[in-house]
Tab-separated table of C-alpha atoms in Angstrom:
chain	number	residue	atom	x	y	z
B	679	MET	CA	28.049	-27.548	-43.859
B	680	THR	CA	28.947	-24.873	-46.385
B	681	ASP	CA	31.669	-24.274	-48.960
B	682	VAL	CA	30.458	-20.776	-49.928
B	683	ALA	CA	31.051	-17.382	-48.389
B	684	ALA	CA	29.018	-16.969	-45.228
B	685	ASN	CA	25.844	-14.878	-45.264
B	686	SER	CA	26.306	-11.613	-43.357
B	687	ASP	CA	23.267	-12.517	-41.203
B	688	SER	CA	24.698	-15.836	-40.149
B	689	LEU	CA	27.176	-17.467	-37.815
B	690	THR	CA	29.999	-19.541	-39.264
B	691	VAL	CA	30.992	-22.345	-36.916
B	692	ARG	CA	34.086	-24.480	-37.378
B	693	ASP	CA	34.000	-27.876	-35.694
B	694	ASN	CA	37.621	-28.520	-34.722
B	695	ARG	CA	36.865	-32.209	-34.229
B	696	THR	CA	36.160	-32.700	-37.930
B	697	GLY	CA	37.404	-29.523	-39.583
B	698	GLN	CA	33.960	-28.910	-41.087
B	699	GLU	CA	32.344	-25.462	-41.164
B	700	TYR	CA	28.645	-24.704	-40.789
B	701	ASP	CA	26.717	-21.554	-41.738
B	702	ILE	CA	23.915	-20.971	-39.231
B	703	PRO	CA	21.322	-18.206	-39.888
B	704	ILE	CA	20.882	-15.402	-37.346
B	705	THR	CA	17.332	-14.140	-36.817
B	706	ASP	CA	16.340	-11.519	-34.244
B	707	GLY	CA	19.773	-11.789	-32.671
B	708	THR	CA	19.430	-15.542	-32.117
B	709	ILE	CA	20.301	-18.801	-33.783
B	710	ASN	CA	17.845	-21.710	-33.906
B	711	ALA	CA	19.040	-24.366	-31.488
B	712	LYS	CA	17.991	-27.178	-33.820
B	713	ASP	CA	20.450	-25.830	-36.430
B	714	LEU	CA	23.221	-26.938	-34.084
B	715	GLY	CA	21.920	-30.493	-34.390
B	716	GLN	CA	23.592	-30.841	-37.805
B	717	ILE	CA	27.001	-30.483	-36.158
B	718	ARG	CA	28.158	-34.001	-35.364
B	719	THR	CA	31.281	-36.125	-35.717
B	720	ASP	CA	29.485	-38.863	-37.659
B	721	GLU	CA	25.976	-40.061	-38.484
B	722	ASN	CA	25.858	-42.370	-35.465
B	723	THR	CA	26.509	-39.701	-32.794
B	724	PRO	CA	24.025	-37.106	-31.483
B	725	GLY	CA	24.181	-33.607	-32.921
B	726	LEU	CA	25.471	-30.668	-30.893
B	727	ALA	CA	23.194	-29.159	-28.227
B	728	THR	CA	23.544	-26.248	-25.807
B	729	TYR	CA	23.796	-26.511	-22.009
B	730	ASP	CA	22.091	-23.559	-20.304
B	731	PRO	CA	20.850	-24.127	-16.729
B	732	GLY	CA	18.269	-21.522	-15.824
B	733	PHE	CA	17.927	-20.347	-19.452
B	734	VAL	CA	20.522	-17.638	-18.868
B	735	ASN	CA	21.014	-17.069	-22.603
B	736	THR	CA	18.304	-19.115	-24.278
B	737	ALA	CA	15.103	-17.741	-25.834
B	738	SER	CA	12.152	-20.124	-25.562
B	739	CYS	CA	9.629	-18.060	-27.516
B	740	ARG	CA	8.900	-14.954	-29.535
B	741	SER	CA	6.660	-12.556	-27.641
B	742	ALA	CA	5.055	-9.175	-28.270
B	743	VAL	CA	3.814	-8.715	-24.689
B	744	THR	CA	6.644	-7.075	-22.755
B	745	TYR	CA	9.882	-5.386	-23.813
B	746	ILE	CA	12.767	-5.154	-21.333
B	747	ASP	CA	16.161	-3.508	-21.811
B	748	GLY	CA	17.976	-4.233	-18.587
B	749	ASP	CA	21.058	-2.189	-19.437
B	750	LYS	CA	18.997	0.962	-20.016
B	751	GLY	CA	16.360	0.315	-17.351
B	752	ILE	CA	13.459	0.149	-19.827
B	753	LEU	CA	10.216	-1.757	-19.257
B	754	GLU	CA	7.321	-1.523	-21.723
B	755	TYR	CA	3.978	-3.331	-21.947
B	756	ARG	CA	2.964	-3.695	-25.599
B	757	GLY	CA	5.281	-0.775	-26.391
B	758	TYR	CA	3.983	1.599	-23.692
B	759	PRO	CA	6.536	2.714	-21.030
B	760	ILE	CA	5.714	1.448	-17.564
B	761	GLU	CA	6.117	4.978	-16.165
B	762	GLN	CA	3.269	6.294	-18.327
B	763	LEU	CA	0.981	3.364	-17.557
B	764	ALA	CA	1.551	3.645	-13.792
B	765	GLU	CA	0.853	7.369	-13.806
B	766	LYS	CA	-2.013	7.664	-16.285
B	767	SER	CA	-3.725	4.274	-16.531
B	768	ASN	CA	-5.326	1.777	-14.162
B	769	PHE	CA	-4.897	-1.941	-13.626
B	770	LEU	CA	-7.900	-3.162	-15.602
B	771	GLU	CA	-6.985	-0.997	-18.594
B	772	VAL	CA	-3.426	-2.365	-18.439
B	773	ALA	CA	-4.846	-5.886	-18.187
B	774	TYR	CA	-6.874	-5.241	-21.346
B	775	LEU	CA	-3.753	-3.925	-23.073
B	776	LEU	CA	-1.728	-7.021	-22.163
B	777	ILE	CA	-4.442	-9.459	-23.211
B	778	HIS	CA	-5.637	-7.741	-26.405
B	779	GLY	CA	-2.428	-6.057	-27.532
B	780	ALA	CA	-3.921	-2.558	-27.825
B	781	LEU	CA	-5.550	0.047	-25.615
B	782	PRO	CA	-9.364	-0.198	-25.443
B	783	THR	CA	-11.906	2.222	-26.826
B	784	LYS	CA	-14.387	3.631	-24.323
B	785	ALA	CA	-16.960	0.983	-25.307
B	786	GLU	CA	-14.390	-1.840	-25.127
B	787	TYR	CA	-13.172	-0.670	-21.737
B	788	ASP	CA	-16.669	-0.377	-20.283
B	789	SER	CA	-17.544	-3.857	-21.556
B	790	TRP	CA	-14.273	-5.275	-20.168
B	791	VAL	CA	-14.829	-3.763	-16.725
B	792	HIS	CA	-18.453	-4.962	-16.671
B	793	GLU	CA	-17.442	-8.529	-17.589
B	794	ILE	CA	-14.762	-8.719	-14.921
B	795	THR	CA	-16.966	-7.119	-12.264
B	796	TYR	CA	-19.781	-9.550	-13.079
B	797	HIS	CA	-17.502	-12.574	-12.601
B	798	THR	CA	-15.900	-11.667	-9.261
B	799	PHE	CA	-18.085	-14.137	-7.366
B	800	VAL	CA	-16.998	-17.775	-7.105
B	801	HIS	CA	-19.083	-20.918	-6.717
B	802	GLU	CA	-20.141	-21.570	-3.108
B	803	ASN	CA	-18.319	-24.900	-3.251
B	804	VAL	CA	-15.072	-22.967	-3.713
B	805	LYS	CA	-15.809	-21.287	-0.401
B	806	SER	CA	-16.306	-24.713	1.204
B	807	PHE	CA	-13.091	-25.908	-0.417
B	808	MET	CA	-11.090	-23.018	1.055
B	809	GLU	CA	-12.706	-23.401	4.475
B	810	GLY	CA	-11.320	-26.939	4.521
B	811	PHE	CA	-7.714	-25.787	4.836
B	812	ARG	CA	-5.998	-25.875	8.211
B	813	TYR	CA	-6.214	-22.702	10.279
B	814	ASP	CA	-2.507	-22.033	9.697
B	815	ALA	CA	-2.438	-22.804	5.951
B	816	HIS	CA	-0.195	-20.471	3.974
B	817	PRO	CA	-2.313	-18.065	1.873
B	818	MET	CA	-0.164	-18.719	-1.191
B	819	GLY	CA	-0.691	-22.468	-0.910
B	820	MET	CA	-4.428	-21.858	-0.614
B	821	LEU	CA	-4.368	-19.621	-3.687
B	822	MET	CA	-2.424	-22.163	-5.750
B	823	ALA	CA	-4.818	-24.980	-4.852
B	824	SER	CA	-7.911	-22.829	-5.377
B	825	VAL	CA	-6.835	-21.621	-8.815
B	826	GLY	CA	-6.163	-25.203	-9.859
B	827	ALA	CA	-9.535	-26.249	-8.458
B	828	LEU	CA	-11.328	-23.763	-10.729
B	829	SER	CA	-10.566	-26.097	-13.645
B	830	THR	CA	-13.043	-28.567	-12.136
B	831	PHE	CA	-15.745	-25.892	-11.936
B	832	TYR	CA	-15.235	-24.873	-15.572
B	833	PRO	CA	-14.524	-28.073	-17.518
B	834	ASP	CA	-15.213	-26.200	-20.763
B	835	ALA	CA	-11.883	-24.410	-20.158
B	836	ARG	CA	-10.159	-27.401	-21.751
B	837	ASN	CA	-11.459	-26.256	-25.137
B	838	ILE	CA	-8.518	-23.904	-25.627
B	839	GLY	CA	-8.936	-23.858	-29.418
B	840	ASP	CA	-12.114	-21.763	-29.193
B	841	ALA	CA	-11.406	-18.013	-29.032
B	842	ASP	CA	-14.655	-17.130	-27.243
B	843	ASN	CA	-14.014	-19.852	-24.687
B	844	ARG	CA	-10.474	-18.583	-24.071
B	845	HIS	CA	-11.818	-15.078	-23.523
B	846	MET	CA	-14.330	-16.303	-20.950
B	847	GLN	CA	-11.663	-18.129	-18.927
B	848	ILE	CA	-9.402	-15.075	-19.016
B	849	VAL	CA	-12.208	-12.854	-17.718
B	850	ARG	CA	-13.086	-15.354	-15.018
B	851	MET	CA	-9.540	-15.693	-13.779
B	852	ILE	CA	-8.740	-11.978	-13.629
B	853	ALA	CA	-12.082	-11.416	-11.862
B	854	LYS	CA	-11.794	-14.200	-9.310
B	855	MET	CA	-8.133	-13.895	-8.296
B	856	PRO	CA	-8.775	-11.016	-5.835
B	857	THR	CA	-11.665	-12.983	-4.311
B	858	LEU	CA	-9.498	-16.067	-3.806
B	859	GLY	CA	-6.594	-13.974	-2.521
B	860	ALA	CA	-8.751	-12.048	-0.057
B	861	TRP	CA	-10.411	-15.209	1.220
B	862	SER	CA	-7.043	-16.865	1.825
B	863	PHE	CA	-6.135	-13.792	3.895
B	864	ARG	CA	-9.372	-13.914	5.899
B	865	HIS	CA	-9.005	-17.665	6.485
B	866	ALA	CA	-5.535	-17.168	7.975
B	867	GLN	CA	-7.020	-14.615	10.379
B	868	GLY	CA	-10.017	-16.729	11.325
B	869	LYS	CA	-12.419	-14.127	9.981
B	870	PRO	CA	-15.558	-14.756	7.893
B	871	PHE	CA	-15.214	-14.416	4.138
B	872	VAL	CA	-16.473	-11.168	2.609
B	873	TYR	CA	-18.292	-11.398	-0.713
B	874	PRO	CA	-17.392	-9.073	-3.599
B	875	ASP	CA	-19.046	-5.662	-3.724
B	876	ASN	CA	-19.645	-4.968	-7.390
B	877	ASP	CA	-20.390	-1.317	-6.716
B	878	LEU	CA	-16.680	-0.865	-6.094
B	879	GLY	CA	-13.814	-0.772	-8.555
B	880	TYR	CA	-11.433	-3.726	-8.955
B	881	THR	CA	-8.817	-2.693	-6.394
B	882	ALA	CA	-11.247	-1.048	-3.958
B	883	ASN	CA	-13.339	-4.227	-4.020
B	884	PHE	CA	-10.257	-6.275	-3.179
B	885	LEU	CA	-9.535	-4.049	-0.171
B	886	SER	CA	-13.168	-4.425	0.925
B	887	MET	CA	-12.950	-8.229	0.826
B	888	LEU	CA	-9.728	-8.022	2.827
B	889	PHE	CA	-10.625	-5.593	5.574
B	890	LYS	CA	-14.394	-5.100	5.834
B	891	MET	CA	-15.804	-5.944	9.251
B	892	SER	CA	-19.198	-4.848	10.574
B	893	GLU	CA	-19.596	-1.621	8.601
B	894	LYS	CA	-22.375	-1.541	6.021
B	895	LYS	CA	-20.103	-0.205	3.281
B	896	PHE	CA	-16.326	-0.363	3.210
B	897	GLU	CA	-14.631	2.803	2.019
B	898	ALA	CA	-10.871	2.827	1.426
B	899	ASP	CA	-8.766	5.956	1.146
B	900	GLU	CA	-8.361	6.705	-2.565
B	901	ARG	CA	-4.615	7.172	-2.093
B	902	LEU	CA	-4.336	3.600	-0.829
B	903	VAL	CA	-6.487	2.315	-3.684
B	904	LYS	CA	-4.266	4.123	-6.196
B	905	ALA	CA	-1.048	2.856	-4.593
B	906	LEU	CA	-2.195	-0.766	-4.657
B	907	ASP	CA	-3.470	-0.359	-8.217
B	908	VAL	CA	-0.023	0.932	-9.234
B	909	LEU	CA	1.635	-2.055	-7.577
B	910	PHE	CA	-0.636	-4.388	-9.546
B	911	ILE	CA	0.363	-2.587	-12.753
B	912	LEU	CA	4.070	-2.851	-11.962
B	913	HIS	CA	3.764	-6.580	-11.342
B	914	ALA	CA	1.482	-7.317	-14.310
B	915	ASP	CA	4.181	-8.850	-16.528
B	916	HIS	CA	7.933	-9.115	-16.724
B	917	GLY	CA	8.898	-11.232	-19.698
B	918	GLN	CA	10.025	-14.828	-19.330
B	919	ASN	CA	10.569	-14.972	-15.575
B	920	ALA	CA	10.338	-18.240	-13.646
B	921	SER	CA	6.569	-18.173	-13.080
B	922	THR	CA	5.760	-17.083	-16.642
B	923	ASN	CA	8.054	-19.805	-17.934
B	924	ALA	CA	6.148	-22.267	-15.736
B	925	VAL	CA	2.805	-21.089	-17.172
B	926	ARG	CA	4.123	-21.463	-20.715
B	927	SER	CA	5.762	-24.827	-20.032
B	928	VAL	CA	2.647	-26.356	-18.470
B	929	GLY	CA	0.436	-24.582	-21.008
B	930	SER	CA	2.430	-26.179	-23.843
B	931	THR	CA	0.698	-29.476	-22.995
B	932	GLN	CA	-2.584	-27.771	-24.062
B	933	VAL	CA	-4.008	-28.026	-20.558
B	934	ASP	CA	-6.691	-25.591	-19.370
B	935	PRO	CA	-5.482	-22.097	-18.337
B	936	TYR	CA	-6.404	-22.574	-14.659
B	937	SER	CA	-3.961	-25.454	-14.340
B	938	ALA	CA	-1.283	-23.493	-16.211
B	939	VAL	CA	-1.709	-20.416	-13.996
B	940	ALA	CA	-1.699	-22.601	-10.873
B	941	ALA	CA	1.781	-23.676	-11.971
B	942	GLY	CA	2.744	-20.002	-12.203
B	943	VAL	CA	1.454	-19.409	-8.667
B	944	GLY	CA	3.544	-22.353	-7.483
B	945	ALA	CA	6.679	-20.933	-9.088
B	946	LEU	CA	5.999	-17.512	-7.578
B	947	PHE	CA	5.702	-19.153	-4.148
B	948	GLY	CA	9.466	-19.780	-4.179
B	949	PRO	CA	11.589	-17.334	-2.129
B	950	LEU	CA	13.938	-16.703	-5.042
B	951	HIS	CA	11.047	-15.342	-7.104
B	952	GLY	CA	8.211	-13.828	-5.093
B	953	GLY	CA	9.648	-13.591	-1.594
B	954	ALA	CA	12.436	-11.050	-2.010
B	955	ASN	CA	10.485	-8.108	-0.551
B	956	GLU	CA	10.060	-9.955	2.745
B	957	ALA	CA	13.844	-10.409	2.876
B	958	VAL	CA	14.232	-6.629	2.410
B	959	LEU	CA	12.056	-5.972	5.469
B	960	ARG	CA	14.107	-8.390	7.551
B	961	MET	CA	17.295	-6.605	6.425
B	962	LEU	CA	15.944	-3.133	7.275
B	963	ARG	CA	14.847	-4.299	10.724
B	964	ARG	CA	18.256	-5.841	11.349
B	965	ILE	CA	19.964	-2.551	10.435
B	966	GLY	CA	17.700	-0.834	12.952
B	967	SER	CA	18.575	2.829	12.379
B	968	THR	CA	20.206	5.122	9.817
B	969	SER	CA	23.283	5.434	12.051
B	970	GLU	CA	23.989	1.722	11.574
B	971	ILE	CA	23.957	1.880	7.777
B	972	PRO	CA	27.714	2.618	7.302
B	973	ALA	CA	28.616	-0.460	9.349
B	974	PHE	CA	26.112	-2.538	7.386
B	975	ILE	CA	27.565	-1.305	4.076
B	976	GLU	CA	31.032	-2.348	5.207
B	977	GLY	CA	29.641	-5.727	6.182
B	978	VAL	CA	28.245	-6.144	2.660
B	979	LYS	CA	31.629	-5.297	1.131
B	980	ASP	CA	33.359	-7.783	3.436
B	981	GLY	CA	30.901	-10.512	2.518
B	982	ASN	CA	29.364	-10.677	6.006
B	983	GLU	CA	26.015	-9.107	5.052
B	984	LYS	CA	23.634	-9.455	2.096
B	985	LEU	CA	22.167	-6.368	0.450
B	986	MET	CA	18.602	-7.396	-0.344
B	987	GLY	CA	16.448	-5.536	-2.883
B	988	PHE	CA	19.428	-4.415	-4.955
B	989	GLY	CA	20.464	-5.883	-8.279
B	990	HIS	CA	18.422	-7.914	-10.730
B	991	ARG	CA	19.182	-10.682	-13.170
B	992	VAL	CA	17.712	-8.551	-15.974
B	993	TYR	CA	18.352	-4.950	-14.926
B	994	LYS	CA	21.908	-3.582	-14.913
B	995	ASN	CA	20.484	-0.144	-14.272
B	996	TYR	CA	17.885	1.318	-11.905
B	997	ASP	CA	14.779	-0.895	-12.082
B	998	PRO	CA	12.151	1.518	-13.521
B	999	ARG	CA	9.522	-0.048	-11.285
B	1000	ALA	CA	11.515	0.835	-8.154
B	1001	LYS	CA	11.348	4.568	-8.895
B	1002	ILE	CA	7.550	4.403	-9.187
B	1003	ILE	CA	7.144	2.299	-6.048
B	1004	LYS	CA	9.291	4.720	-4.043
B	1005	LYS	CA	6.811	7.509	-4.824
B	1006	SER	CA	3.859	5.226	-4.003
B	1007	ALA	CA	5.432	4.375	-0.637
B	1008	GLU	CA	5.580	8.049	0.264
B	1009	ASP	CA	1.906	8.486	-0.731
B	1010	VAL	CA	0.853	5.489	1.368
B	1011	PHE	CA	2.682	6.726	4.451
B	1012	GLU	CA	0.812	10.017	4.183
B	1013	VAL	CA	-2.272	7.968	5.040
B	1014	THR	CA	-0.920	5.311	7.390
B	1015	GLY	CA	1.794	7.295	9.150
B	1016	THR	CA	5.543	7.127	8.642
B	1017	ASN	CA	7.352	3.848	9.041
B	1018	PRO	CA	10.888	4.382	10.410
B	1019	LEU	CA	12.024	1.626	8.057
B	1020	LEU	CA	11.311	3.980	5.140
B	1021	ASP	CA	13.945	6.412	6.424
B	1022	ILE	CA	16.441	3.567	6.652
B	1023	ALA	CA	15.553	2.408	3.140
B	1024	LYS	CA	15.932	5.871	1.598
B	1025	GLU	CA	19.250	6.511	3.311
B	1026	LEU	CA	20.546	3.052	2.396
B	1027	GLU	CA	19.561	3.667	-1.227
B	1028	LYS	CA	21.280	7.084	-1.225
B	1029	ILE	CA	24.556	5.715	0.148
B	1030	ALA	CA	24.572	2.655	-2.104
B	1031	LEU	CA	23.935	4.710	-5.245
B	1032	GLU	CA	26.911	6.942	-4.435
B	1033	ASP	CA	29.310	4.189	-3.369
B	1034	GLU	CA	31.708	3.100	-6.112
B	1035	TYR	CA	31.586	-0.510	-4.872
B	1036	PHE	CA	27.876	-0.812	-5.760
B	1037	VAL	CA	27.926	1.485	-8.794
B	1038	LYS	CA	30.749	-0.545	-10.341
B	1039	ARG	CA	28.759	-3.738	-9.847
B	1040	LYS	CA	25.579	-2.091	-11.212
B	1041	LEU	CA	23.657	-2.855	-8.038
B	1042	TYR	CA	20.607	-0.624	-8.167
B	1043	PRO	CA	17.306	-0.883	-6.225
B	1044	ASN	CA	14.794	-3.299	-7.721
B	1045	VAL	CA	11.020	-3.589	-7.450
B	1046	ASP	CA	11.237	-5.474	-4.154
B	1047	PHE	CA	13.149	-2.778	-2.291
B	1048	TYR	CA	10.124	-0.596	-1.479
B	1049	SER	CA	7.141	-2.874	-2.190
B	1050	GLY	CA	7.415	-4.731	1.125
B	1051	LEU	CA	7.210	-1.431	3.003
B	1052	ILE	CA	3.965	-0.592	1.217
B	1053	TYR	CA	2.455	-4.008	1.909
B	1054	GLU	CA	3.392	-3.744	5.562
B	1055	ALA	CA	1.781	-0.283	5.729
B	1056	PHE	CA	-1.443	-1.935	4.528
B	1057	GLN	CA	-1.020	-4.309	7.497
B	1058	PHE	CA	-0.468	-7.339	5.313
B	1059	PRO	CA	1.520	-10.137	6.960
B	1060	PRO	CA	4.603	-11.209	4.963
B	1061	GLU	CA	2.931	-14.429	3.807
B	1062	MET	CA	0.418	-12.308	1.861
B	1063	PHE	CA	3.070	-10.467	-0.165
B	1064	THR	CA	3.306	-13.117	-2.874
B	1065	VAL	CA	-0.501	-13.389	-3.065
B	1066	LEU	CA	-0.624	-9.686	-3.971
B	1067	PHE	CA	2.135	-10.297	-6.518
B	1068	ALA	CA	0.119	-13.159	-8.043
B	1069	ILE	CA	-3.043	-11.060	-8.400
B	1070	GLY	CA	-1.093	-8.393	-10.268
B	1071	ARG	CA	0.756	-10.938	-12.420
B	1072	THR	CA	-2.383	-12.811	-13.536
B	1073	PRO	CA	-3.056	-10.707	-16.691
B	1074	GLY	CA	0.560	-11.158	-17.748
B	1075	TRP	CA	0.427	-14.914	-17.235
B	1076	LEU	CA	-2.778	-15.076	-19.261
B	1077	ALA	CA	-1.419	-12.841	-22.035
B	1078	GLN	CA	1.615	-15.109	-22.306
B	1079	TRP	CA	-0.568	-18.232	-22.238
B	1080	LEU	CA	-2.813	-16.782	-24.947
B	1081	GLU	CA	0.215	-15.977	-27.083
B	1082	LEU	CA	1.533	-19.505	-26.564
B	1083	VAL	CA	-1.621	-21.328	-27.663
B	1084	GLN	CA	-1.826	-19.239	-30.845
B	1085	ASP	CA	1.876	-19.590	-31.730
B	1086	LYS	CA	2.343	-22.224	-34.454
B	1087	ASP	CA	6.069	-22.484	-33.653
B	1088	GLN	CA	5.425	-23.676	-30.100
B	1089	LYS	CA	5.681	-27.347	-29.167
B	1090	ILE	CA	5.305	-29.207	-25.910
B	1091	ALA	CA	8.182	-28.173	-23.634
B	1092	ARG	CA	10.779	-30.949	-23.563
B	1093	PRO	CA	14.317	-29.704	-22.767
B	1094	LYS	CA	17.269	-31.949	-23.493
B	1095	GLN	CA	19.310	-33.356	-20.660
B	1096	ILE	CA	22.933	-34.373	-20.325
B	1097	TYR	CA	22.876	-37.832	-18.806
B	1098	THR	CA	25.583	-38.346	-16.163
B	1099	GLY	CA	24.546	-41.663	-14.597
B	1100	ASP	CA	25.671	-45.268	-14.997
B	1101	ARG	CA	25.114	-47.230	-18.204
B	1102	GLU	CA	24.513	-50.878	-19.213
B	1103	LEU	CA	24.537	-52.325	-15.703
B	1104	THR	CA	23.542	-55.978	-15.233
B	1105	PHE	CA	20.532	-56.546	-12.994
B	1106	THR	CA	20.882	-59.090	-10.192
B	1107	PRO	CA	17.626	-60.466	-8.693
B	1108	SER	CA	16.941	-59.672	-5.032
B	1109	SER	CA	17.142	-63.374	-4.124
B	1110	GLU	CA	20.819	-63.267	-5.108
B	1111	ARG	CA	21.623	-59.720	-3.873
B	1112	TRP	CA	20.207	-60.313	-0.408
B	1113	SER	CA	21.500	-63.844	0.200
């Protein structure tokens, strides 16, 4: 409560229940939620809290990892525009940037790549563990379980207070995620697992573990390697999304990073988070041809159809990642041959961007609009799409986890609830209730 003129960097709140005014500081465009706790009708009642399902307008942390301006369509990793990173960098360099907060020197980069390459193999018992899944197990479920299982192979990971130990777990996880993801793919196809080939780069090695058969050496087209590497970069981090929030929430208990990232994989498994690109493919197939697009657009306006891959909770402008993926899709189809769905997608995008109905509602293509087409061109089944997403997102999850465990402001996640159930009921023993 205050009786003095309000600070210019503060919010003055008047409680109409009591007539009292409170001066609440504003920092970084936010107020501290606990400052609302002083607003109460009397000493015996709880202080004021906020109700915000889905954290629509609530900041849970301060972070220097990723900057997003949804209104302007800006995405930056550690201050570097995503467009520049996708064009001029590679996934492992971006992973280093996210984890360490700065671009590597030549020596740092070489050491980083060597460490990750050296740790791509997993314990043979992990192979046995994955072979134990049913023949029709979902690859994402296998990945989630396998990542969690790594905590039992590296019990020292629980020592999260040791910087060298944290670094080792980060290297291990980034290195082993493609191995686990590729093996989940091979298991679903009934094919033998392919071990890592450390003569290959990160993304080329992943493609080898996915698709190598009887050939002595697997060689992927460099255009495909580059396209998949770009997709990994675009998915590497995206602020406090559902899976990153899950990693931070579970990580706030000071559990090992494998368990925290397994929670992120589980969150990404959900169709509202990682499965949108599959829904785009279903939509494009249902449209069938470019001639059917006008009728489909009218169906969207009438509420009879859903336009998948457009709009984003964060972006109220063209998702910068979508522009990059569109170019990658064209590069991939130069190798694999044209997919007629690409023509439908490009024409649908063109019409939607010119139609006042969609422009007014700021419905622009998002990252999922073209990514599914690329994955399908690689001959990935839809159930693998989120596995690819998870491999790319791993450095971001780990960068956020690392930031969390070093942030002195962070506490164990424990949101408030608004209780709506019964109170002070009298219990009747079963002998009386059932007689």
